[in-house]
Amino acid sequence: MLRYFLKRLLWMIPIILAVAIVVFTLMTYCPGDPAEIILGSEATEEALEAKREELGLNDPYFVRLARFLSDTFIHFNLGVAWRTGIPIADSIVERLPRTMMLSGITLILSFAIGVPLGVIAAVHQNRWQDSLCMVLALVGVSMPNFWLALLLVILFAVKLKWLPALGIGGIQYYILPAISASATHIASAARQSRSSMLDVIRSDYITTARAKGVPENKVIIKHALKNALIPIITMMGTQFGKMLGGAMIIETIFSIPGMGTLIITAVNNRDYPVVQTGTIFLAIVFSFSMLLVDMLYAAVDPRIKAQYQNKGKKKVAVKKGAN
Amino acid sequence: MKKHKGQSEFSRFVYQLSKNKMAMIGLVILLIEVLIAIFATQIAPYGYQEIDPTALRQVPSAKHWFGTDEIGRDIFSRVVVGTRYSLSMGIIATAISSVIGIVIGAVAGFAGGWTDNIIMRALDVIQSLPGMLLTIVMSAVLGSGYFNTILALSVGAIPGQARMLRANMLKQRKAEYIEAAYSINCSPARIIFTHLVPNSISANIVGMTMGVAHTIIQAASLSFIGLGVQPPTPDWGAMLSGARAFIRKSPHMVIFPGLAIAVTVLAVNMLGDGIRDALDPKLKK
């Protein structure tokens, strides 16, 4: 298990480097002259040329790439934003926790609300509880999160004046963003839970459990849900990327100063170093989260745990091939 | 199902799908939207750029069904014309990403070994960026505009399609009919595209429908945050972005474009669920 974890951790290094190279390359092809972006369109040609020289833009691509990689990963010098002059590292340290918190709340809510809804639907298959849950879930997955956010603002902030419409502060500032970010994910968790519960609930061991007189609640929770959880966790893992992306959009609506507002403002201002570094950091965070999801499988599924523990090397190779 | 014995897989699929009420409702809504998109300029009572300075931010009325926006444009007309952009962007971007993804997946799944390894690791790199972030970055690089936005939207969906096809191809590759095809000297290209791909593609078809729904939302999100398709193009996301400033005084401006997105995505999802159920081998009797 530990060996697998370490192996995956090491494997992240080339992946992150590759992401950094790809993002850097993309950014060098962004439209616009960086010197002009910084100095404005009225700057003289001499000033522009001096700025280009200062930023090292006259160097060949590979020299700049090497400098960028060594600055970022060896010297941990992330540079400053072109427009504001604020060190990018400071912005990330300040903003990343907010984005992570919003995505984390989304993850918890979608698990805590979505899974029980799906279980209820599966247990009452083809009855009104099922139809109600599934219609709600279908509407939920179809609703764009930013539109839901705007509707919630109209209702709770503008009309009822119960909750603040934007900004950051106490817990009340996070209620509307959390609801609008998680609605889609609650709905898809409910759909996934229902279908994987239905797969499990017809198995022989469920019939056996019932036949030997295990109370129905216990059958559902201990026997069925525990086995149905694996595909649910898989799905939630793949959804975490969407949760991060969704949080970025939701931040712009509620003016939460997180990574989303940082990157989107930087894109609109053509402040490319911020976009570049912000993107790479979100990729690192995302890769770590995916690693955690993989560890979680092992915790939930003893079969996977056994694979890692016993002939670790061979089975892991097989599993990788099947991905 | 007895009367369908001996018929092709496809007619069985169509039969299954046609029995699914939700899917049929979704299909009908989508067909209506396609008609609206085609005849948008005929249906819209006003031009989508037509400004009426005497009717700023009016609430819905008989004259303006969905009201007017901040510079007096008819929202109903703009939503109708906007159907063109959202539907076509969703469908074209998904088509591009599916074709590229399927080809990449087919090559990886068939070749195996080093080729497979390199392709999979490259996909790992793309997938270490959350989808929306990748779309934002691509859209920043490619710039705004209709076709650039479609390209930006399609990049993120390629790895998913490629992986899905590859995984199913690996299951098919050892099948007897493939061995038979080899033994009668079929070329690799023929084996890939006439035998392996058609037999491995059903998950991708479901993925495509769901992909259209997801892409429509992503396209709207992109224009909502000011990237992608730019105003005055009546894209639904861009309309919502413009309406945001007037959320306190004129909430009607927010409601209709968003409702249009939600209804479209709902219809696609309903159809997608039906397609998934009709293709699901577990339900085949």
Coordinates of C-alpha atoms in Angstrom, one line a residue:
Chain A
M1 CA 0.0 0.0 0.0
L2 CA 2.7 2.5 1.0
R3 CA 4.8 1.4 -1.9
Y4 CA 2.0 2.0 -4.3
F5 CA 1.3 5.4 -2.7
L6 CA 5.0 6.4 -3.1
K7 CA 5.1 5.2 -6.6
R8 CA 2.1 7.3 -7.5
L9 CA 3.6 10.3 -5.7
L10 CA 6.8 9.9 -7.7
W11 CA 4.8 9.5 -10.9
M12 CA 3.2 12.9 -10.2
I13 CA 6.6 14.7 -10.8
P14 CA 6.8 14.1 -14.5
I15 CA 3.1 14.7 -15.0
I16 CA 3.3 18.1 -13.2
L17 CA 6.4 19.0 -15.2
A18 CA 4.7 18.1 -18.4
V19 CA 1.7 20.2 -17.4
A20 CA 4.0 23.1 -16.6
I21 CA 5.7 22.8 -20.0
V22 CA 2.3 22.5 -21.9
V23 CA 0.9 25.5 -20.1
F24 CA 4.0 27.6 -20.6
T25 CA 4.1 26.8 -24.3
L26 CA 0.4 27.6 -24.7
M27 CA 1.0 30.9 -22.9
T28 CA 3.9 31.9 -25.1
Y29 CA 1.4 31.7 -28.0
C30 CA -1.2 33.9 -26.4
P31 CA -2.0 36.9 -28.5
G32 CA -0.5 40.3 -27.4
D33 CA 2.9 41.7 -26.7
P34 CA 3.7 41.3 -22.9
A35 CA 5.7 44.5 -22.9
E36 CA 2.8 46.5 -24.3
I37 CA 0.4 44.8 -21.9
I38 CA 2.5 46.0 -18.9
L39 CA 3.4 49.5 -20.2
G40 CA 0.2 50.3 -22.0
S41 CA -0.2 51.2 -25.7
E42 CA 1.3 54.7 -25.3
A43 CA 4.8 53.4 -24.4
T44 CA 7.7 54.3 -26.7
E45 CA 9.4 51.6 -28.8
E46 CA 12.6 52.0 -26.7
A47 CA 10.7 51.5 -23.5
L48 CA 9.0 48.4 -24.9
E49 CA 12.3 47.0 -26.1
A50 CA 13.9 47.6 -22.7
K51 CA 10.9 45.9 -21.0
R52 CA 11.2 42.9 -23.3
E53 CA 14.9 42.6 -22.6
E54 CA 14.2 42.9 -18.8
L55 CA 11.6 40.2 -19.0
G56 CA 13.9 38.0 -21.0
L57 CA 11.4 37.8 -23.9
N58 CA 14.1 38.2 -26.5
D59 CA 15.7 34.9 -25.5
P60 CA 14.9 31.7 -27.4
Y61 CA 11.9 29.6 -26.3
F62 CA 14.0 26.8 -24.7
V63 CA 16.0 29.3 -22.6
R64 CA 12.8 30.9 -21.3
L65 CA 11.2 27.5 -20.7
A66 CA 14.3 26.3 -18.7
R67 CA 14.3 29.6 -16.7
F68 CA 10.6 29.3 -16.0
L69 CA 10.9 25.7 -14.8
S70 CA 13.9 26.3 -12.6
D71 CA 12.4 29.5 -11.1
T72 CA 9.1 27.7 -10.3
F73 CA 10.3 24.3 -9.2
I74 CA 13.8 24.8 -7.9
H75 CA 13.9 28.3 -6.6
F76 CA 10.2 28.5 -5.8
N77 CA 10.2 32.0 -7.2
L78 CA 6.7 32.4 -8.8
G79 CA 7.3 35.9 -10.1
V80 CA 4.9 38.9 -9.9
A81 CA 1.7 39.7 -11.6
W82 CA 2.2 42.0 -14.6
R83 CA -0.7 44.2 -13.9
T84 CA -0.8 44.5 -10.2
G85 CA 2.8 43.8 -9.2
I86 CA 1.6 41.5 -6.4
P87 CA 3.8 38.4 -6.0
I88 CA 1.9 35.5 -7.4
A89 CA 2.9 33.2 -4.5
D90 CA 1.1 35.6 -2.1
S91 CA -2.0 35.6 -4.2
I92 CA -2.1 31.8 -4.3
V93 CA -1.4 31.3 -0.6
E94 CA -4.3 33.7 0.1
R95 CA -6.7 32.4 -2.4
L96 CA -6.2 28.7 -2.8
P97 CA -7.7 27.8 0.6
R98 CA -11.0 29.6 -0.4
T99 CA -11.3 27.7 -3.6
M100 CA -10.4 24.4 -1.8
M101 CA -13.0 25.2 0.9
L102 CA -15.8 25.8 -1.6
S103 CA -14.9 22.6 -3.6
G104 CA -14.6 20.7 -0.3
I105 CA -18.0 21.8 0.9
T106 CA -19.4 20.8 -2.5
L107 CA -17.8 17.4 -2.2
I108 CA -19.2 16.9 1.3
L109 CA -22.7 18.1 0.5
S110 CA -23.0 16.0 -2.7
F111 CA -21.9 13.0 -0.7
A112 CA -24.1 13.7 2.3
I113 CA -27.2 14.6 0.4
G114 CA -26.8 12.9 -2.9
V115 CA -26.1 9.3 -1.7
P116 CA -29.1 9.1 0.7
L117 CA -31.4 10.4 -2.0
G118 CA -30.1 7.8 -4.4
V119 CA -30.5 5.0 -1.8
I120 CA -34.0 6.1 -1.1
A121 CA -34.8 6.1 -4.8
A122 CA -33.3 2.6 -5.3
V123 CA -35.1 1.1 -2.3
H124 CA -38.4 2.4 -3.5
Q125 CA -37.7 1.6 -7.2
N126 CA -40.5 2.6 -9.5
R127 CA -42.6 4.2 -6.8
W128 CA -43.3 7.9 -6.2
Q129 CA -40.2 8.4 -4.0
D130 CA -38.1 7.1 -6.8
S131 CA -39.7 9.3 -9.5
L132 CA -39.5 12.4 -7.3
C133 CA -35.8 11.9 -6.5
M134 CA -34.9 11.1 -10.1
V135 CA -36.9 14.0 -11.6
L136 CA -35.2 16.4 -9.1
A137 CA -31.8 14.9 -9.9
L138 CA -32.4 15.2 -13.7
V139 CA -33.4 18.9 -13.3
G140 CA -30.4 19.3 -11.0
V141 CA -27.8 18.0 -13.5
S142 CA -29.3 20.1 -16.2
M143 CA -29.2 23.4 -14.4
P144 CA -26.1 25.5 -15.1
N145 CA -24.6 26.3 -11.7
F146 CA -24.1 30.0 -12.5
W147 CA -27.8 30.4 -13.4
L148 CA -28.9 28.7 -10.2
A149 CA -26.5 31.1 -8.3
L150 CA -28.1 34.1 -10.0
L151 CA -31.6 32.8 -9.2
L152 CA -30.7 32.2 -5.5
V153 CA -29.3 35.7 -5.3
I154 CA -32.5 37.1 -6.7
L155 CA -34.6 35.1 -4.2
F156 CA -32.5 35.1 -1.0
A157 CA -30.4 38.3 -1.3
V158 CA -32.5 40.7 -3.3
K159 CA -36.1 39.8 -2.5
L160 CA -36.0 38.2 1.0
K161 CA -32.7 39.9 2.1
W162 CA -31.8 36.9 4.2
L163 CA -28.3 36.3 3.0
P164 CA -25.5 38.5 1.5
A165 CA -25.3 38.6 -2.3
L166 CA -21.5 38.8 -2.5
G167 CA -18.2 39.1 -0.7
I168 CA -16.6 37.0 2.0
G169 CA -17.0 37.0 5.7
G170 CA -18.8 34.7 8.1
I171 CA -20.5 31.4 7.3
Q172 CA -23.6 33.2 5.9
Y173 CA -21.5 34.3 2.9
Y174 CA -20.8 30.7 2.0
I175 CA -24.4 29.4 2.0
L176 CA -25.5 30.6 -1.4
P177 CA -22.2 29.7 -3.1
A178 CA -22.1 26.3 -1.6
I179 CA -25.7 25.5 -2.6
S180 CA -25.2 26.7 -6.2
A181 CA -21.9 24.9 -6.6
S182 CA -23.2 21.6 -5.2
A183 CA -26.7 21.3 -6.7
T184 CA -25.4 19.6 -9.9
H185 CA -23.1 17.3 -8.0
I186 CA -25.7 16.3 -5.4
A187 CA -27.9 15.4 -8.4
S188 CA -25.3 13.3 -10.2
A189 CA -24.3 11.6 -6.9
A190 CA -28.0 10.7 -6.4
R191 CA -28.2 9.3 -10.0
Q192 CA -25.0 7.3 -9.6
S193 CA -26.0 6.0 -6.1
R194 CA -29.4 4.9 -7.4
S195 CA -28.0 2.9 -10.3
S196 CA -25.1 1.3 -8.3
M197 CA -27.6 0.4 -5.5
L198 CA -29.9 -1.2 -8.0
D199 CA -27.0 -3.3 -9.3
V200 CA -26.2 -4.5 -5.9
I201 CA -29.6 -4.9 -4.4
R202 CA -30.5 -7.8 -6.7
S203 CA -27.5 -9.8 -5.8
D204 CA -27.8 -13.2 -4.0
Y205 CA -26.1 -12.2 -0.9
I206 CA -28.7 -9.5 -0.3
T207 CA -31.4 -12.2 -0.6
T208 CA -29.3 -14.3 1.8
A209 CA -29.1 -11.5 4.3
R210 CA -32.8 -11.0 4.2
A211 CA -33.5 -14.7 4.4
K212 CA -31.5 -15.1 7.6
G213 CA -33.6 -12.3 9.1
V214 CA -31.3 -9.3 9.1
P215 CA -33.4 -6.2 9.6
E216 CA -34.1 -4.3 6.3
N217 CA -32.3 -1.1 7.4
K218 CA -29.2 -3.1 8.1
V219 CA -29.4 -5.0 4.8
I220 CA -29.6 -1.7 3.0
I221 CA -26.9 0.1 4.8
K222 CA -24.4 -2.6 5.8
H223 CA -24.7 -5.1 3.1
A224 CA -25.9 -3.2 0.0
L225 CA -24.6 0.4 0.4
K226 CA -21.1 -0.7 1.5
N227 CA -20.7 -2.6 -1.8
A228 CA -22.4 0.1 -3.9
L229 CA -20.0 2.7 -2.6
I230 CA -17.1 1.8 -4.9
P231 CA -18.6 3.1 -8.2
I232 CA -20.0 6.1 -6.3
I233 CA -16.5 7.0 -5.0
T234 CA -15.1 6.5 -8.5
M235 CA -17.6 8.9 -9.9
M236 CA -17.1 11.5 -7.1
G237 CA -13.3 11.3 -7.8
T238 CA -13.8 12.1 -11.5
Q239 CA -16.3 14.8 -10.5
F240 CA -13.8 16.6 -8.3
G241 CA -12.2 18.3 -11.3
K242 CA -15.6 19.6 -12.3
M243 CA -16.2 20.7 -8.7
L244 CA -13.0 22.8 -8.8
G245 CA -14.0 24.2 -12.2
G246 CA -17.5 24.9 -11.0
A247 CA -16.1 26.7 -7.9
M248 CA -14.1 28.9 -10.2
I249 CA -17.2 30.1 -11.9
I250 CA -19.3 30.4 -8.7
E251 CA -16.5 32.6 -7.2
T252 CA -16.9 35.2 -9.9
I253 CA -20.6 35.5 -9.2
F254 CA -20.2 36.0 -5.5
S255 CA -17.0 38.0 -5.8
I256 CA -15.1 35.5 -3.6
P257 CA -11.4 36.2 -4.0
G258 CA -10.3 32.6 -4.8
M259 CA -8.3 31.0 -7.6
G260 CA -11.2 31.3 -10.0
T261 CA -11.4 35.0 -9.8
L262 CA -7.6 35.2 -9.8
I263 CA -7.3 33.2 -13.0
I264 CA -10.3 34.6 -14.8
T265 CA -9.4 38.2 -14.1
A266 CA -5.9 37.5 -15.2
V267 CA -7.1 36.0 -18.5
N268 CA -9.3 39.0 -19.1
N269 CA -6.4 41.3 -18.3
R270 CA -3.9 39.2 -20.3
D271 CA -1.8 38.8 -17.2
Y272 CA -0.3 35.6 -18.4
P273 CA 2.2 34.7 -15.6
V274 CA -0.7 34.6 -13.2
V275 CA -2.7 32.4 -15.5
Q276 CA 0.3 30.1 -16.0
T277 CA 1.2 29.7 -12.3
G278 CA -2.3 29.5 -11.1
T279 CA -3.1 26.8 -13.6
I280 CA -0.1 24.7 -12.6
F281 CA -1.0 25.0 -8.9
L282 CA -4.6 23.9 -9.5
A283 CA -3.2 21.0 -11.5
I284 CA -1.0 20.0 -8.6
V285 CA -3.9 20.2 -6.1
F286 CA -6.1 18.2 -8.5
S287 CA -3.5 15.5 -8.9
F288 CA -3.2 15.2 -5.2
S289 CA -6.9 14.9 -4.8
M290 CA -7.0 12.1 -7.4
L291 CA -4.3 10.3 -5.5
L292 CA -6.4 10.6 -2.3
V293 CA -9.4 9.2 -4.2
D294 CA -7.3 6.2 -5.2
M295 CA -6.3 5.6 -1.6
L296 CA -9.9 5.9 -0.6
Y297 CA -10.9 3.0 -2.9
A298 CA -8.5 0.8 -1.0
A299 CA -10.0 1.9 2.3
V300 CA -13.5 1.0 1.0
D301 CA -12.8 -2.1 -1.0
P302 CA -10.9 -4.8 0.7
R303 CA -10.3 -6.5 -2.6
I304 CA -8.3 -3.6 -3.9
K305 CA -6.4 -3.3 -0.6
A306 CA -5.5 -7.0 -0.9
Q307 CA -4.2 -6.4 -4.4
Y308 CA -1.8 -3.8 -3.1
Q309 CA -0.7 -5.7 -0.1
N310 CA 0.0 -9.1 -1.7
K311 CA 1.8 -9.4 -4.9
G312 CA 1.7 -5.6 -5.1
K313 CA 3.9 -5.1 -8.1
K314 CA 2.2 -7.5 -10.5
K315 CA -1.4 -6.6 -9.7
V316 CA -0.8 -2.9 -9.9
A317 CA 0.7 -3.4 -13.3
V318 CA -2.4 -5.3 -14.4
K319 CA -4.7 -2.6 -12.9
K320 CA -2.8 0.1 -14.7
G321 CA -3.2 -1.7 -18.0
A322 CA -6.9 -1.9 -17.5
N323 CA -7.4 1.8 -17.0
Chain B
M1 CA -39.0 -8.6 -27.8
K2 CA -39.8 -11.8 -29.7
K3 CA -41.0 -10.1 -32.9
H4 CA -37.6 -8.4 -33.1
K5 CA -35.6 -11.5 -33.2
G6 CA -33.2 -11.7 -36.1
Q7 CA -33.3 -8.0 -36.7
S8 CA -30.2 -5.8 -36.6
E9 CA -28.8 -4.3 -33.4
F10 CA -29.7 -0.9 -34.7
S11 CA -33.4 -1.6 -35.1
R12 CA -33.5 -3.2 -31.7
F13 CA -31.9 0.0 -30.3
V14 CA -34.4 2.2 -32.1
Y15 CA -37.3 0.1 -30.8
Q16 CA -36.0 0.2 -27.2
L17 CA -35.5 4.0 -27.5
S18 CA -38.9 4.7 -29.0
K19 CA -40.5 2.9 -26.0
N20 CA -38.8 5.2 -23.6
K21 CA -41.2 8.1 -22.9
M22 CA -38.7 10.5 -21.3
A23 CA -36.2 10.0 -24.1
M24 CA -39.0 10.7 -26.7
I25 CA -40.0 13.9 -24.8
G26 CA -36.3 15.0 -24.9
L27 CA -36.0 14.2 -28.6
V28 CA -39.1 16.2 -29.4
I29 CA -37.9 19.2 -27.4
L30 CA -34.5 19.0 -29.2
L31 CA -36.2 18.7 -32.7
I32 CA -38.3 21.7 -31.9
E33 CA -35.1 23.6 -30.9
V34 CA -33.4 22.6 -34.1
L35 CA -36.4 24.0 -36.0
I36 CA -36.2 27.1 -33.9
A37 CA -32.5 27.4 -34.7
I38 CA -33.0 27.0 -38.4
F39 CA -35.9 29.4 -38.7
A40 CA -34.7 31.7 -35.9
T41 CA -34.7 34.9 -37.9
Q42 CA -38.3 34.2 -39.2
I43 CA -39.6 33.3 -35.7
A44 CA -38.0 36.2 -33.8
P45 CA -40.4 39.2 -33.8
Y46 CA -37.6 41.7 -33.6
G47 CA -34.0 41.7 -34.9
Y48 CA -31.6 40.5 -32.2
Q49 CA -29.6 43.7 -32.5
E50 CA -32.6 46.0 -32.9
I51 CA -32.5 48.6 -30.2
D52 CA -35.6 50.4 -28.9
P53 CA -34.5 53.3 -26.8
T54 CA -38.0 53.9 -25.5
A55 CA -38.3 50.4 -24.0
L56 CA -35.3 49.8 -21.7
R57 CA -35.4 46.9 -19.3
Q58 CA -39.2 46.4 -19.6
V59 CA -40.8 43.5 -17.9
P60 CA -42.4 40.8 -20.0
S61 CA -45.5 42.0 -21.8
A62 CA -47.6 41.1 -24.9
K63 CA -45.3 43.3 -27.0
H64 CA -42.1 41.8 -25.6
W65 CA -42.8 38.3 -24.4
F66 CA -39.6 37.9 -22.3
G67 CA -39.2 41.7 -21.7
T68 CA -36.3 43.9 -23.0
D69 CA -32.7 44.3 -21.9
E70 CA -30.7 47.3 -20.8
I71 CA -30.5 48.9 -24.2
G72 CA -34.0 47.9 -25.3
R73 CA -33.4 44.8 -27.3
D74 CA -36.2 42.2 -27.3
I75 CA -35.0 39.3 -25.1
F76 CA -37.4 36.7 -26.7
S77 CA -35.8 37.4 -30.1
R78 CA -32.3 37.2 -28.7
V79 CA -33.1 33.9 -26.9
V80 CA -34.5 32.5 -30.2
V81 CA -31.5 33.4 -32.2
G82 CA -29.2 32.3 -29.4
T83 CA -30.5 28.7 -29.9
R84 CA -28.3 28.6 -33.0
Y85 CA -25.1 29.3 -31.0
S86 CA -25.7 27.0 -28.0
L87 CA -26.9 24.0 -29.9
S88 CA -24.4 24.2 -32.7
M89 CA -21.5 24.8 -30.3
G90 CA -22.5 21.9 -28.1
I91 CA -22.9 19.5 -31.1
I92 CA -19.9 20.5 -33.2
A93 CA -17.5 20.6 -30.2
T94 CA -18.6 17.2 -29.1
A95 CA -18.4 15.8 -32.6
I96 CA -14.8 17.1 -33.0
S97 CA -13.7 15.8 -29.6
S98 CA -15.4 12.4 -30.2
V99 CA -13.8 11.9 -33.6
I100 CA -10.3 12.8 -32.4
G101 CA -10.8 10.9 -29.1
I102 CA -12.1 7.8 -30.9
V103 CA -9.2 7.7 -33.4
I104 CA -6.6 8.2 -30.6
G105 CA -8.3 5.6 -28.4
A106 CA -8.5 3.1 -31.3
V107 CA -4.8 3.6 -32.1
A108 CA -3.8 3.2 -28.4
G109 CA -6.1 0.2 -27.9
F110 CA -5.0 -1.6 -31.0
A111 CA -1.2 -0.9 -31.0
G112 CA -0.7 -1.5 -27.3
G113 CA 2.9 -1.4 -25.9
W114 CA 4.9 1.8 -26.2
T115 CA 2.5 3.6 -28.4
D116 CA -0.3 2.9 -26.0
N117 CA 1.8 4.0 -23.1
I118 CA 2.9 7.3 -24.6
I119 CA -0.7 8.1 -25.6
M120 CA -2.1 7.3 -22.2
R121 CA 0.6 9.4 -20.4
A122 CA -0.2 12.3 -22.7
L123 CA -3.8 12.0 -21.8
D124 CA -2.8 11.9 -18.2
V125 CA -1.2 15.3 -18.6
I126 CA -4.3 16.8 -20.2
Q127 CA -6.5 15.3 -17.6
S128 CA -4.5 16.7 -14.7
L129 CA -6.1 20.0 -15.5
P130 CA -9.7 20.3 -14.3
G131 CA -11.9 20.5 -17.5
M132 CA -13.2 24.0 -17.0
L133 CA -9.7 25.4 -16.3
L134 CA -8.4 23.7 -19.4
T135 CA -11.2 25.3 -21.5
I136 CA -10.5 28.7 -19.9
V137 CA -6.8 28.5 -20.7
M138 CA -7.4 27.2 -24.3
S139 CA -9.9 30.0 -24.9
A140 CA -7.3 32.5 -23.6
V141 CA -4.8 31.2 -26.0
L142 CA -7.0 30.8 -29.1
G143 CA -8.9 34.0 -28.5
S144 CA -12.6 34.7 -28.6
G145 CA -14.9 34.0 -31.5
Y146 CA -17.2 31.2 -32.5
F147 CA -14.8 28.6 -34.0
N148 CA -12.0 29.3 -31.6
T149 CA -14.5 28.7 -28.8
I150 CA -15.6 25.4 -30.3
L151 CA -11.9 24.3 -30.5
A152 CA -11.3 25.3 -26.9
L153 CA -14.4 23.4 -25.8
S154 CA -13.5 20.3 -27.6
V155 CA -9.9 19.8 -26.3
G156 CA -11.1 18.9 -22.8
A157 CA -13.4 16.1 -23.9
I158 CA -10.8 14.2 -26.0
P159 CA -9.2 12.2 -23.2
G160 CA -12.5 10.9 -21.8
Q161 CA -13.6 9.6 -25.2
A162 CA -10.2 8.1 -26.0
R163 CA -10.0 6.2 -22.7
M164 CA -13.5 4.9 -23.0
L165 CA -12.9 3.5 -26.5
R166 CA -9.5 2.1 -25.6
A167 CA -10.8 0.3 -22.5
N168 CA -13.6 -1.4 -24.5
M169 CA -11.3 -2.2 -27.3
L170 CA -8.9 -4.0 -25.0
K171 CA -11.8 -6.3 -24.0
Q172 CA -12.7 -6.9 -27.7
R173 CA -9.2 -7.4 -28.9
K174 CA -8.9 -11.0 -27.7
A175 CA -12.3 -12.0 -29.1
E176 CA -12.5 -14.9 -31.6
Y177 CA -14.0 -12.9 -34.4
I178 CA -10.9 -10.7 -34.4
E179 CA -8.7 -13.7 -34.6
A180 CA -10.8 -14.9 -37.5
A181 CA -10.4 -11.5 -39.2
Y182 CA -6.6 -11.8 -38.8
S183 CA -6.6 -15.3 -40.2
I184 CA -8.3 -14.2 -43.4
N185 CA -5.6 -11.6 -43.8
C186 CA -7.6 -8.4 -42.9
S187 CA -5.5 -5.3 -42.8
P188 CA -5.0 -3.6 -39.4
A189 CA -7.0 -0.6 -40.6
R190 CA -9.9 -2.8 -41.6
I191 CA -9.8 -4.7 -38.3
I192 CA -9.7 -1.4 -36.3
F193 CA -12.4 0.4 -38.2
T194 CA -14.8 -2.2 -39.4
H195 CA -14.5 -4.7 -36.5
L196 CA -13.1 -3.3 -33.3
V197 CA -14.4 0.2 -33.2
P198 CA -18.1 -0.6 -34.1
N199 CA -18.1 -3.3 -31.4
S200 CA -16.5 -1.1 -28.7
I201 CA -18.2 2.2 -29.4
S202 CA -21.5 2.0 -27.5
A203 CA -20.1 3.6 -24.3
N204 CA -18.7 6.4 -26.5
I205 CA -22.2 7.1 -28.0
V206 CA -23.6 7.5 -24.5
G207 CA -20.6 9.7 -23.7
M208 CA -21.3 11.9 -26.7
T209 CA -24.9 12.7 -25.7
M210 CA -23.8 13.5 -22.2
G211 CA -20.9 15.4 -23.7
V212 CA -23.3 17.6 -25.7
A213 CA -25.1 18.6 -22.5
H214 CA -21.9 19.2 -20.7
T215 CA -20.4 21.3 -23.5
I216 CA -23.5 23.5 -23.8
I217 CA -23.1 24.3 -20.1
Q218 CA -19.4 24.9 -20.5
A219 CA -19.9 27.1 -23.5
A220 CA -22.4 29.2 -21.6
S221 CA -20.1 29.4 -18.5
L222 CA -17.3 30.5 -20.8
S223 CA -19.2 33.4 -22.3
F224 CA -20.7 34.1 -18.9
I225 CA -17.2 34.9 -17.5
G226 CA -16.4 37.1 -20.6
L227 CA -14.5 34.6 -22.7
G228 CA -15.7 32.6 -25.6
V229 CA -18.4 34.1 -27.8
Q230 CA -18.6 37.8 -27.3
P231 CA -21.5 40.3 -27.1
P232 CA -23.5 41.4 -29.1
T233 CA -23.8 37.8 -30.2
P234 CA -27.0 36.6 -28.5
D235 CA -25.3 33.7 -26.8
W236 CA -27.3 32.6 -23.7
G237 CA -24.3 32.7 -21.4
A238 CA -23.3 36.1 -22.6
M239 CA -26.8 37.4 -22.1
L240 CA -26.8 36.2 -18.5
S241 CA -23.4 37.9 -18.0
G242 CA -24.9 41.2 -19.3
A243 CA -28.0 40.7 -17.1
R244 CA -26.0 40.2 -14.0
A245 CA -25.5 44.0 -13.5
F246 CA -29.2 44.5 -13.4
I247 CA -30.1 41.6 -11.1
R248 CA -31.6 43.9 -8.4
K249 CA -33.9 46.0 -10.7
S250 CA -34.6 43.7 -13.6
P251 CA -34.5 40.0 -12.5
H252 CA -36.5 39.0 -15.6
M253 CA -33.4 39.5 -17.7
V254 CA -31.7 36.7 -15.8
I255 CA -34.6 34.2 -16.0
F256 CA -35.2 33.5 -19.6
P257 CA -31.7 32.9 -21.1
G258 CA -30.9 30.6 -18.2
L259 CA -34.2 28.8 -18.6
A260 CA -33.3 28.2 -22.3
I261 CA -30.0 26.6 -21.3
A262 CA -31.6 24.5 -18.6
V263 CA -34.4 23.2 -21.0
T264 CA -31.9 22.4 -23.7
V265 CA -29.6 20.5 -21.4
L266 CA -32.5 18.8 -19.7
A267 CA -33.7 17.5 -23.1
V268 CA -30.3 16.3 -24.1
N269 CA -29.9 14.5 -20.8
M270 CA -33.3 12.9 -21.1
L271 CA -32.4 11.6 -24.6
G272 CA -29.0 10.5 -23.3
D273 CA -30.5 8.5 -20.4
G274 CA -32.8 6.8 -22.9
I275 CA -29.9 6.0 -25.3
R276 CA -27.8 4.6 -22.4
D277 CA -30.7 2.4 -21.3
A278 CA -31.3 1.2 -24.8
L279 CA -27.6 0.3 -25.3
D280 CA -27.1 -1.2 -21.9
P281 CA -26.2 -4.9 -22.4
K282 CA -27.5 -5.7 -19.0
L283 CA -31.0 -4.8 -20.1
K284 CA -30.9 -6.9 -23.2
K285 CA -33.0 -10.0 -22.9

